[in-house]
Tab-separated table of C-alpha atoms and ligand atoms in Angstrom:
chain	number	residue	atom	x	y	z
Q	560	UNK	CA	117.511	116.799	93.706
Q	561	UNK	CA	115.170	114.688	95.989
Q	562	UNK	CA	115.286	117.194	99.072
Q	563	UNK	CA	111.997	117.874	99.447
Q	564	UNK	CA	110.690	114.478	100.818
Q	565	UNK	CA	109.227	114.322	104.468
Q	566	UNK	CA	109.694	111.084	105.467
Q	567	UNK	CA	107.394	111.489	108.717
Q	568	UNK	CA	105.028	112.721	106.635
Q	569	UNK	CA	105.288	109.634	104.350
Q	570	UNK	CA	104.517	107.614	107.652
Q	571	UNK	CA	101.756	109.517	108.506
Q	572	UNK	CA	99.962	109.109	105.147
Q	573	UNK	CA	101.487	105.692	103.862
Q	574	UNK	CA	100.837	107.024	100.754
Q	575	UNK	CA	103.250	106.031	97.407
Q	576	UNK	CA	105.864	103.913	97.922
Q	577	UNK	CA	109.225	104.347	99.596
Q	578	UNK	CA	112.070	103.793	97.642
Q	579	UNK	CA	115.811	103.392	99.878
Q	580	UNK	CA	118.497	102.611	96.993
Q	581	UNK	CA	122.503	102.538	98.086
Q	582	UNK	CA	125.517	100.202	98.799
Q	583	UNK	CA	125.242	97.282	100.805
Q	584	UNK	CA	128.640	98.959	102.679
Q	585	UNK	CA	130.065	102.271	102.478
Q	586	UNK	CA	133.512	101.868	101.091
Q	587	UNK	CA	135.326	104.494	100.275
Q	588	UNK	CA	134.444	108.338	99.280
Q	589	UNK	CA	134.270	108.120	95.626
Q	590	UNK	CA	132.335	104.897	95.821
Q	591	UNK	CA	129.593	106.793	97.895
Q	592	UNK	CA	129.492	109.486	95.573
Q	593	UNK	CA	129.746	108.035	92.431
Q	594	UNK	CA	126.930	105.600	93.813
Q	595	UNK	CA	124.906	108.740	94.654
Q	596	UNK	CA	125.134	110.124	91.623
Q	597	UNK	CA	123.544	107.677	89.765
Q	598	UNK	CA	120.772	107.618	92.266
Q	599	UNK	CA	120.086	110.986	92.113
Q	600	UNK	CA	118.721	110.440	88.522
Q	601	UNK	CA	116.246	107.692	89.507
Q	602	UNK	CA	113.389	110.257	90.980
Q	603	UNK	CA	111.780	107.751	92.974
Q	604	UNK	CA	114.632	106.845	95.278
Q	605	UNK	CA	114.287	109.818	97.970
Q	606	UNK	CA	116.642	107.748	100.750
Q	607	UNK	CA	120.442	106.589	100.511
Q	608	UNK	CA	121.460	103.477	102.232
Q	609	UNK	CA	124.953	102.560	103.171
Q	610	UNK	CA	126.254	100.011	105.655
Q	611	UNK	CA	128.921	101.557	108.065
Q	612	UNK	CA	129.172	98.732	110.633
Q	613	UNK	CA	128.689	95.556	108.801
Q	614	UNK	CA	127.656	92.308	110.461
Q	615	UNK	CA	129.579	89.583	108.749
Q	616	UNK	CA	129.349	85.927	109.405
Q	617	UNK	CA	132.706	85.253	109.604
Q	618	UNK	CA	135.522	87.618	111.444
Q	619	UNK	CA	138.007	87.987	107.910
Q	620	UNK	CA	135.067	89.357	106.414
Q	621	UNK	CA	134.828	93.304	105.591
Q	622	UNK	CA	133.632	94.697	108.406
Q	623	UNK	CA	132.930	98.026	107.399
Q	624	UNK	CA	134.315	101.301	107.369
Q	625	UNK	CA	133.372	102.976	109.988
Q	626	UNK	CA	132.542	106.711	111.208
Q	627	UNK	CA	134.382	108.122	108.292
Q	628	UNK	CA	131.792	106.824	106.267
Q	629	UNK	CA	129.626	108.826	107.765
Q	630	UNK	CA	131.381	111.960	107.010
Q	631	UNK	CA	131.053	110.998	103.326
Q	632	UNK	CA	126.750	110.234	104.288
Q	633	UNK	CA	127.058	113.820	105.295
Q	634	UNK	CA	128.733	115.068	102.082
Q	635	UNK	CA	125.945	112.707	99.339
Q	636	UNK	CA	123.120	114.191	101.359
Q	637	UNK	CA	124.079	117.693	100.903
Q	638	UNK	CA	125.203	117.281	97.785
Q	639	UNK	CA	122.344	115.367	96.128
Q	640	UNK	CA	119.587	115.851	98.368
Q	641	UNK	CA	119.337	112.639	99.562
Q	642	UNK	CA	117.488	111.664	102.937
Q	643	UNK	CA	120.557	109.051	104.995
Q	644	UNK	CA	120.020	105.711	106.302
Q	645	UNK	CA	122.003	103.345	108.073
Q	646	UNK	CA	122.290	100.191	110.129
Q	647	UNK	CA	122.659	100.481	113.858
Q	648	UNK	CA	123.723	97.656	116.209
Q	649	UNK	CA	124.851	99.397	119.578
Q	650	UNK	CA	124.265	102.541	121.291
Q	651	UNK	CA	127.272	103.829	120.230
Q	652	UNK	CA	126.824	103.320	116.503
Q	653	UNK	CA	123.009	105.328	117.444
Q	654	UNK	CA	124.952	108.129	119.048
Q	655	UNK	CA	127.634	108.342	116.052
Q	656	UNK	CA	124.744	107.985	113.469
Q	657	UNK	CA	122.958	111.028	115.330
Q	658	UNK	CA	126.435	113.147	115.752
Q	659	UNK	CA	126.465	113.347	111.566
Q	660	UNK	CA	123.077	113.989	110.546
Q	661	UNK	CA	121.533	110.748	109.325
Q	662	UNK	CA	117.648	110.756	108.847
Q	663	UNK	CA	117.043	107.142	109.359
Q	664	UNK	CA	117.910	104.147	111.677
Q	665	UNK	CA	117.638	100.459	110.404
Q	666	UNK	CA	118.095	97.448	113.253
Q	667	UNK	CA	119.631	94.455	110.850
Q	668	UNK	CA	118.481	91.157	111.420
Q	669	UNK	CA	121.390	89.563	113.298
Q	670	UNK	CA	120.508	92.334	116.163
Q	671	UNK	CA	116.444	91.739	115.654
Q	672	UNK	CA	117.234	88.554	117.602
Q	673	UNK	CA	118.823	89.940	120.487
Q	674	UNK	CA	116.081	91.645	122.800
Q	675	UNK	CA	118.786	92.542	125.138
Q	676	UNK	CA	120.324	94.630	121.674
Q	677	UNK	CA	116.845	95.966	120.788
Q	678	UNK	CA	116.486	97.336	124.128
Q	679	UNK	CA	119.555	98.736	124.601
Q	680	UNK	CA	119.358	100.701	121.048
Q	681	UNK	CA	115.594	101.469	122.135
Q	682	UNK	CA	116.684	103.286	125.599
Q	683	UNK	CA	119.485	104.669	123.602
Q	684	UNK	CA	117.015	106.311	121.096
Q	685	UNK	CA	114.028	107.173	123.681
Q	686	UNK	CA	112.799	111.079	123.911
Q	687	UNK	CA	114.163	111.246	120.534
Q	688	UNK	CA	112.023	111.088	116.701
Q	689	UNK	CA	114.059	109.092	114.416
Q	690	UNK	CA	112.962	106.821	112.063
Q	691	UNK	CA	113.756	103.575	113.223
Q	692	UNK	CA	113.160	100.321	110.335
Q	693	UNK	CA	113.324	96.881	111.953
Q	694	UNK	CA	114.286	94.277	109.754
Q	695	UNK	CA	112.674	90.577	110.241
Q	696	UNK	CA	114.799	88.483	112.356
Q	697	UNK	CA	117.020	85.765	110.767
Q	698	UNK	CA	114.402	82.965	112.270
Q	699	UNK	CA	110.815	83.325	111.030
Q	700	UNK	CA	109.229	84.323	114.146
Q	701	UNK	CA	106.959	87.163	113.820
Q	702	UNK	CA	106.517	87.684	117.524
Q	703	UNK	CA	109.996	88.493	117.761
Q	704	UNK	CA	110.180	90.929	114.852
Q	705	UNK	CA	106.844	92.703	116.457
Q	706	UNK	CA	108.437	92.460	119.812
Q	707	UNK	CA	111.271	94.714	118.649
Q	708	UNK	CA	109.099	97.219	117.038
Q	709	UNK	CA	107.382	97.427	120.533
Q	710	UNK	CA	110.439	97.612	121.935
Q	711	UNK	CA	110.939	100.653	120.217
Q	712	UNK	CA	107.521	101.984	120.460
Q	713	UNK	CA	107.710	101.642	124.560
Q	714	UNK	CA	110.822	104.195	124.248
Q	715	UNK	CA	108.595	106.310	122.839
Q	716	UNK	CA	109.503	106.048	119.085
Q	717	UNK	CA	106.033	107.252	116.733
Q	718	UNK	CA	107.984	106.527	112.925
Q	719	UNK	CA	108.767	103.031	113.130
Q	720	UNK	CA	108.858	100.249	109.757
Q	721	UNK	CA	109.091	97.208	109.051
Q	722	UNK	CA	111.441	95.577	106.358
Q	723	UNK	CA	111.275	92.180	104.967
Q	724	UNK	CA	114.607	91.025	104.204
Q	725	UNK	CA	113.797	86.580	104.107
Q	726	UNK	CA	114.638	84.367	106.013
Q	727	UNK	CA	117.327	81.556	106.717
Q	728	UNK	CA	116.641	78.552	105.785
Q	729	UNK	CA	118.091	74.668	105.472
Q	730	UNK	CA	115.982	73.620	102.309
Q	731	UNK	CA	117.889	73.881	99.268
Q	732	UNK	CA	116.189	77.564	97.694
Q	733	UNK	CA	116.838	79.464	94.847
Q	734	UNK	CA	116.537	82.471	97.304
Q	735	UNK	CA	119.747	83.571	99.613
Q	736	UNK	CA	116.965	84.613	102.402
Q	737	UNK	CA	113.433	82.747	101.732
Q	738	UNK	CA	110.666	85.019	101.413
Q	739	UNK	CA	108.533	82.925	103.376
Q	740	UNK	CA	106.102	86.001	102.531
Q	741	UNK	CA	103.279	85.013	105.048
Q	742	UNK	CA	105.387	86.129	107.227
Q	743	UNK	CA	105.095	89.939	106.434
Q	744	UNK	CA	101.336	88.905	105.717
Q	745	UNK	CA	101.012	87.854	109.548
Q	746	UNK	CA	102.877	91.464	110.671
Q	747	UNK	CA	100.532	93.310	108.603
Q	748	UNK	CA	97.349	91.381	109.945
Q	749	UNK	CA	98.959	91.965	113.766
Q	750	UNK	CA	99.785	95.769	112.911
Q	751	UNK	CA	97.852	97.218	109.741
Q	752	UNK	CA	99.310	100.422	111.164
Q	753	UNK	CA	103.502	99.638	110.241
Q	754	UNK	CA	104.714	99.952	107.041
Q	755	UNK	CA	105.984	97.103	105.531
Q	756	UNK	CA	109.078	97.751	102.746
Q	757	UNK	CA	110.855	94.773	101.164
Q	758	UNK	CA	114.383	94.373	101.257
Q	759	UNK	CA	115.012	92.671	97.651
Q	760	UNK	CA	118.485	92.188	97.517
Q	761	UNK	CA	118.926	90.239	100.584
Q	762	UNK	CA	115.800	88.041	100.156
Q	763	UNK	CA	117.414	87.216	96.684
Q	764	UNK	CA	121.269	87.426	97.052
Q	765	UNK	CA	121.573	87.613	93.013
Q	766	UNK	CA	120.411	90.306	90.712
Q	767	UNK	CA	118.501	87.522	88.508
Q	768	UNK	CA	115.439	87.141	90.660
Q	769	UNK	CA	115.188	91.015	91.658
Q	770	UNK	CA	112.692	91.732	89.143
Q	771	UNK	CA	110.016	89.222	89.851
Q	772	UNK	CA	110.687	89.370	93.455
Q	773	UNK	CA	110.146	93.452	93.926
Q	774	UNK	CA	107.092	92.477	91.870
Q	775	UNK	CA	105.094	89.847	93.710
Q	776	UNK	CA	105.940	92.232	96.750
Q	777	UNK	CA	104.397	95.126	94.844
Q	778	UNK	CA	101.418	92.804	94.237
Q	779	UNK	CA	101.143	91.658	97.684
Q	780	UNK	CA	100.915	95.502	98.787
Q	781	UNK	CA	104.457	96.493	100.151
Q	782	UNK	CA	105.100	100.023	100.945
Q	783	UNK	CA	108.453	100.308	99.391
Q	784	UNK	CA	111.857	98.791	98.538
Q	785	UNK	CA	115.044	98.640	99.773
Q	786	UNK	CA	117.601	97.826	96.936
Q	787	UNK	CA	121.226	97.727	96.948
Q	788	UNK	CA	122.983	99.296	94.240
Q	789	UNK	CA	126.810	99.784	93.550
Q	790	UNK	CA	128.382	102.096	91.066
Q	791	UNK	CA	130.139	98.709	90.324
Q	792	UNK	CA	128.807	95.923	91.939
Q	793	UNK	CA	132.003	93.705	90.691
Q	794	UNK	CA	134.219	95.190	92.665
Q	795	UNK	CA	131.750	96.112	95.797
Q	796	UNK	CA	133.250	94.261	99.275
Q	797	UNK	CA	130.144	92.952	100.090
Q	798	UNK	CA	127.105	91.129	98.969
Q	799	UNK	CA	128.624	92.039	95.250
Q	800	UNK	CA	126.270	89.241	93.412
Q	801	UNK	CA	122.676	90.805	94.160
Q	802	UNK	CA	124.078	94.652	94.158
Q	803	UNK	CA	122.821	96.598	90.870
Q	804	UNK	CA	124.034	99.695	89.134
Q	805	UNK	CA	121.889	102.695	89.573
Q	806	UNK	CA	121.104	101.958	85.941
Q	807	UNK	CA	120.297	98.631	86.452
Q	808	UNK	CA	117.841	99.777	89.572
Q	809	UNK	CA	116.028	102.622	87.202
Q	810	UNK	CA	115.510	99.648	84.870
Q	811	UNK	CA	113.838	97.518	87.105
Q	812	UNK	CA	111.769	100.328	88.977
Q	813	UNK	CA	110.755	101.287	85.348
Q	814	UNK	CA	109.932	97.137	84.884
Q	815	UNK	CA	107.369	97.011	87.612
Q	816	UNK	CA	103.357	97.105	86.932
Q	817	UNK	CA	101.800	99.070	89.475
Q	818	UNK	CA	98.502	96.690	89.646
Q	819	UNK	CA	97.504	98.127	93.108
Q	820	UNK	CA	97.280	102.002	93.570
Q	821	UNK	CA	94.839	102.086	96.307
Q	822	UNK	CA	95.364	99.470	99.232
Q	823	UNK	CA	91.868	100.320	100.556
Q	824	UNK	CA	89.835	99.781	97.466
Q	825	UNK	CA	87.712	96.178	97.999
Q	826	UNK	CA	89.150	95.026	94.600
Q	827	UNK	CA	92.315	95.326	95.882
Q	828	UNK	CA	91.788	93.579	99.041
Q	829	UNK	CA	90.185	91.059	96.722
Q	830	UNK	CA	93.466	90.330	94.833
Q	831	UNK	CA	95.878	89.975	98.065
Q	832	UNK	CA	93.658	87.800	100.043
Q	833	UNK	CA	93.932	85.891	96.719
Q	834	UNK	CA	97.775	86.505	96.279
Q	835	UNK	CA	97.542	84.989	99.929
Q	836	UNK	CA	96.042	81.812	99.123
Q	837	UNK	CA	97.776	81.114	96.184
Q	838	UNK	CA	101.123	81.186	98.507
Q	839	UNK	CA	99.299	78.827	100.897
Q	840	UNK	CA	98.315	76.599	98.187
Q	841	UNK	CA	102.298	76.609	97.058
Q	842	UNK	CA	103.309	75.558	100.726
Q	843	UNK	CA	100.549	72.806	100.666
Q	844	UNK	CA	101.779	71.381	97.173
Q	845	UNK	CA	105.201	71.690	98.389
Q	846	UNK	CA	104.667	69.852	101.775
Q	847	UNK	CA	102.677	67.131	99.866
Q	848	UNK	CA	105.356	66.469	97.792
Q	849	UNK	CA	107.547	66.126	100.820
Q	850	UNK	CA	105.070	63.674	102.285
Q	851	UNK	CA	105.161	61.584	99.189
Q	852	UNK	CA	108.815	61.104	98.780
Q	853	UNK	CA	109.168	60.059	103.178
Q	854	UNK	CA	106.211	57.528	102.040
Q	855	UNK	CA	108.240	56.397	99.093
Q	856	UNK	CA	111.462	55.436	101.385
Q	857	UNK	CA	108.685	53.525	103.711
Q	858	UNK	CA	108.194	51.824	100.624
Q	859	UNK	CA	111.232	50.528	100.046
Q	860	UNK	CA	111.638	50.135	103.732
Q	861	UNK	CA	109.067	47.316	103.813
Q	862	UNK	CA	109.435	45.815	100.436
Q	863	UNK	CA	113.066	44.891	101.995
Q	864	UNK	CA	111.265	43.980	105.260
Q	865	UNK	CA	108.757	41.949	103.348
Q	866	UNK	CA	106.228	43.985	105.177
Q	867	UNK	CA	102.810	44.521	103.532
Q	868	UNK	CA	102.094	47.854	101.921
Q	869	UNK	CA	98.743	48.797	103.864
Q	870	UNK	CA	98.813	48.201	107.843
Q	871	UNK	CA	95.221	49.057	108.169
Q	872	UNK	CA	95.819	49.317	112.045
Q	873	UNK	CA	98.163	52.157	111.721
Q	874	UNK	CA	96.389	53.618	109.200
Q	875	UNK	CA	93.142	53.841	111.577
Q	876	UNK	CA	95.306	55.458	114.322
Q	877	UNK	CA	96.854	57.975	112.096
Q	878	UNK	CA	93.257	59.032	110.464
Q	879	UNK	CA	91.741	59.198	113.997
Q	880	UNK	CA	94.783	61.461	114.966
Q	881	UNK	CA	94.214	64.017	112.215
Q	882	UNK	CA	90.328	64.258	112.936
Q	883	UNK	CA	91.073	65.133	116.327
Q	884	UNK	CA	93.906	67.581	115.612
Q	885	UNK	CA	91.805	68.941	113.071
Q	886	UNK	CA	88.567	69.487	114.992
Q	887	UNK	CA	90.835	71.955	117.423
Q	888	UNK	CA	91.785	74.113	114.559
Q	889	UNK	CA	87.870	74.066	113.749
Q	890	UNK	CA	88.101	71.451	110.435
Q	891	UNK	CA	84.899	69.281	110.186
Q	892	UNK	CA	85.681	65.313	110.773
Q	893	UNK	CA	84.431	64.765	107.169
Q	894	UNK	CA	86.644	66.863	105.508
Q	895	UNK	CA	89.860	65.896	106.839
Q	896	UNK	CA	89.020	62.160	106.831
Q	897	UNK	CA	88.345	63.417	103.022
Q	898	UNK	CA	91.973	64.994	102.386
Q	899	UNK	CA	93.726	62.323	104.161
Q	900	UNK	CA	91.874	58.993	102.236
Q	901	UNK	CA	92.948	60.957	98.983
Q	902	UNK	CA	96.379	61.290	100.235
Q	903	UNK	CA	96.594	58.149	101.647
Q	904	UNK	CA	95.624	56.762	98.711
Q	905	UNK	CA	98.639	58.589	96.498
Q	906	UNK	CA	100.842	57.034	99.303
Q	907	UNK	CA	99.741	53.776	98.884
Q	908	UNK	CA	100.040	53.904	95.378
Q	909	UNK	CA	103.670	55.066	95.380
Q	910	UNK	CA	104.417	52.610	97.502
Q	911	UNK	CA	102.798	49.720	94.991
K	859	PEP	C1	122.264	94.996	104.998
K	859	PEP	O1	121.200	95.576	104.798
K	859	PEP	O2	123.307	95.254	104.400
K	859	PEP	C2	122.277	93.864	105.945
K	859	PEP	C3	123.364	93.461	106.572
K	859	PEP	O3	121.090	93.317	106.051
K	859	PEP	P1	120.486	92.139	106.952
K	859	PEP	O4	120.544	92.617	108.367
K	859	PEP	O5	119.102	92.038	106.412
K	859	PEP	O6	121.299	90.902	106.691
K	860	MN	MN1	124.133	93.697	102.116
């Protein structure tokens, strides 16, 4: 039995992490319970998830089960002690989600982008104290994602989270949602006050990059996890590729090294501003690379052209250009024209 956790109190303090395990949809009665179950032996899951109105790209698509689903919410919570959560997209769904007891609210991130949605679910909720988790939007745009946490906040709403779920992207990723994890970084700089949970299973989409995931969001500080998990995630309607059996989920809390107990120690701060660099210092190798194989096609470009390799004009321009950008984002002259001559100088080379 988990029924003694206070989530309010848990946003008051921030302390320990929060743990939401459960289906990615409710499906059916036994699934719930069965589902349940298992959680109920994991002690550090103290929510249930479960989708009741799904979002689904495309109209064929399970849609979700709908306020019956809630009745069986009802029946895990009583049963196992659970705390409820579940996705809202409409006023209606709040006023449904309300009518059968659930604890929490979570806005997915097809509504996040909607302000017209937020508001509507934010006048819809105002006067009363849910818990209300936004999820990032699809688009990494952290004013947006902050925008609907104010949102809810101006309606009067005191328990409000954050979860980071990824992000859509075009670049070919090993990640369903990329993590793009300065993201999260940037909403924790803007409001130190809002927890922060990570949403696993949709940043990853498969169960084989769960593990390291949860745990380079453990070491960047998150304040819980949100994990989808399936009595039998082969036959689950939905996302049934990154769902895990309550087994599987014990096995990968169990997995996890707790490096940071104490977010406000200075060693700790030490190791995620250094967590942060080292995920700038990713993005720069990555865009380098990038750079290096557009300069490569130039190359080819001119050797076909019979143009020469260096066009010292151009080159003059483009260094100018950066020393001027760069002095507005407060870079001295000397060092850029220092990155860009070693750069330029890979380029060239490439292109030899
Ligand atoms: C979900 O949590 O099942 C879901 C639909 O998430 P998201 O809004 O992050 O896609
Ligand atoms: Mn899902």
């Amino acid at each position: 039995m988990n029924n003694d956790f206070d989530i309010k109190a848990w946003f008051r303090r921030k302390d320990g992490l929060l743990v939401i395990g459960g289906p990615c949809s409710v499906e059916s009665e036994r699934q719930l319970l069965e589902t349940a179950a298992g959680l109920s032996k994991i002690k550090d899951v103290k929510v249930l998830r479960g989708g009741i109105w799904k979002p689904r790209t495309r109209p064929d698509a399970f849609e979700g089960i709908g306020e019956i689903g809630l009745r069986w919410m009802r029946e895990a919570k009583e049963r196992f002690g659970f705390l409820t959560m579940t996705e809202v997209a409409m006023p209606e769904h709040v006023e449904l989600a309300l009518k059968y007891g659930i604890d929490i609210l979570w806005v997915g991130a097809r509504t996040v982008v909607n302000p017209f949605s937020v508001q509507e679910l934010a006048n819809c909720l105002r006067g009363s104290d849910m818990p209300v988790f936004v999820k990032n939007p699809i688009a990494p745009d952290v004013r947006l994602w902050l925008g609907a946490l104010e949102r809810m906040e101006s309606a009067g709403l005191r328990y409000l989270g954050a979860i980071h779920r990824g992000f859509a992207s075009f670049d070919d990723s090993r990640y369903r949602n990329e993590p793009l994890w300065e993201v999260p970084i940037e909403l924790r700089r803007l409001r130190p006050d809002i927890p922060i949970i990570t949403d696993i299973s949709h940043i990853c989409g498969c169960r084989e990059l769960l593990q390291d995931t949860a745990q380079r969001a453990l070491d960047l500080a998150t304040d819980g996890f949100m994990v989808e998990a399936h009595h039998n995630p082969a036959e689950a309607l939905t996302d049934s590729r990154q769902q895990l059996t309550p087994e599987a989920m014990q096995d990968l809390l169990n997995h996890l090294v707790i490096r940071l107990k104490n977010a406000n120690n200075d060693e700790t701060k030490l190791q995620i501003f250094r967590k942060e660099i080292d995920i700038i210092d990713d993005e720069i190798l990555k865009l380098i690379a990038k750079r290096m194989s557009v300069s490569e096609k130039i190359g080819e470009y001119k050797k076909e052209q019979k143009v020469a390799v260096l066009q010292m004009d151009r080159w003059k321009q483009v260094l100018e250009d950066h020393i001027n950008k760069g002095a507005r984002l407060g870079l001295s002259a000397e060092s850029v024209k220092d990155i860009f001559e070693i750069i330029h100088k890979e380029s060239i080379g490439r292109q030899l």
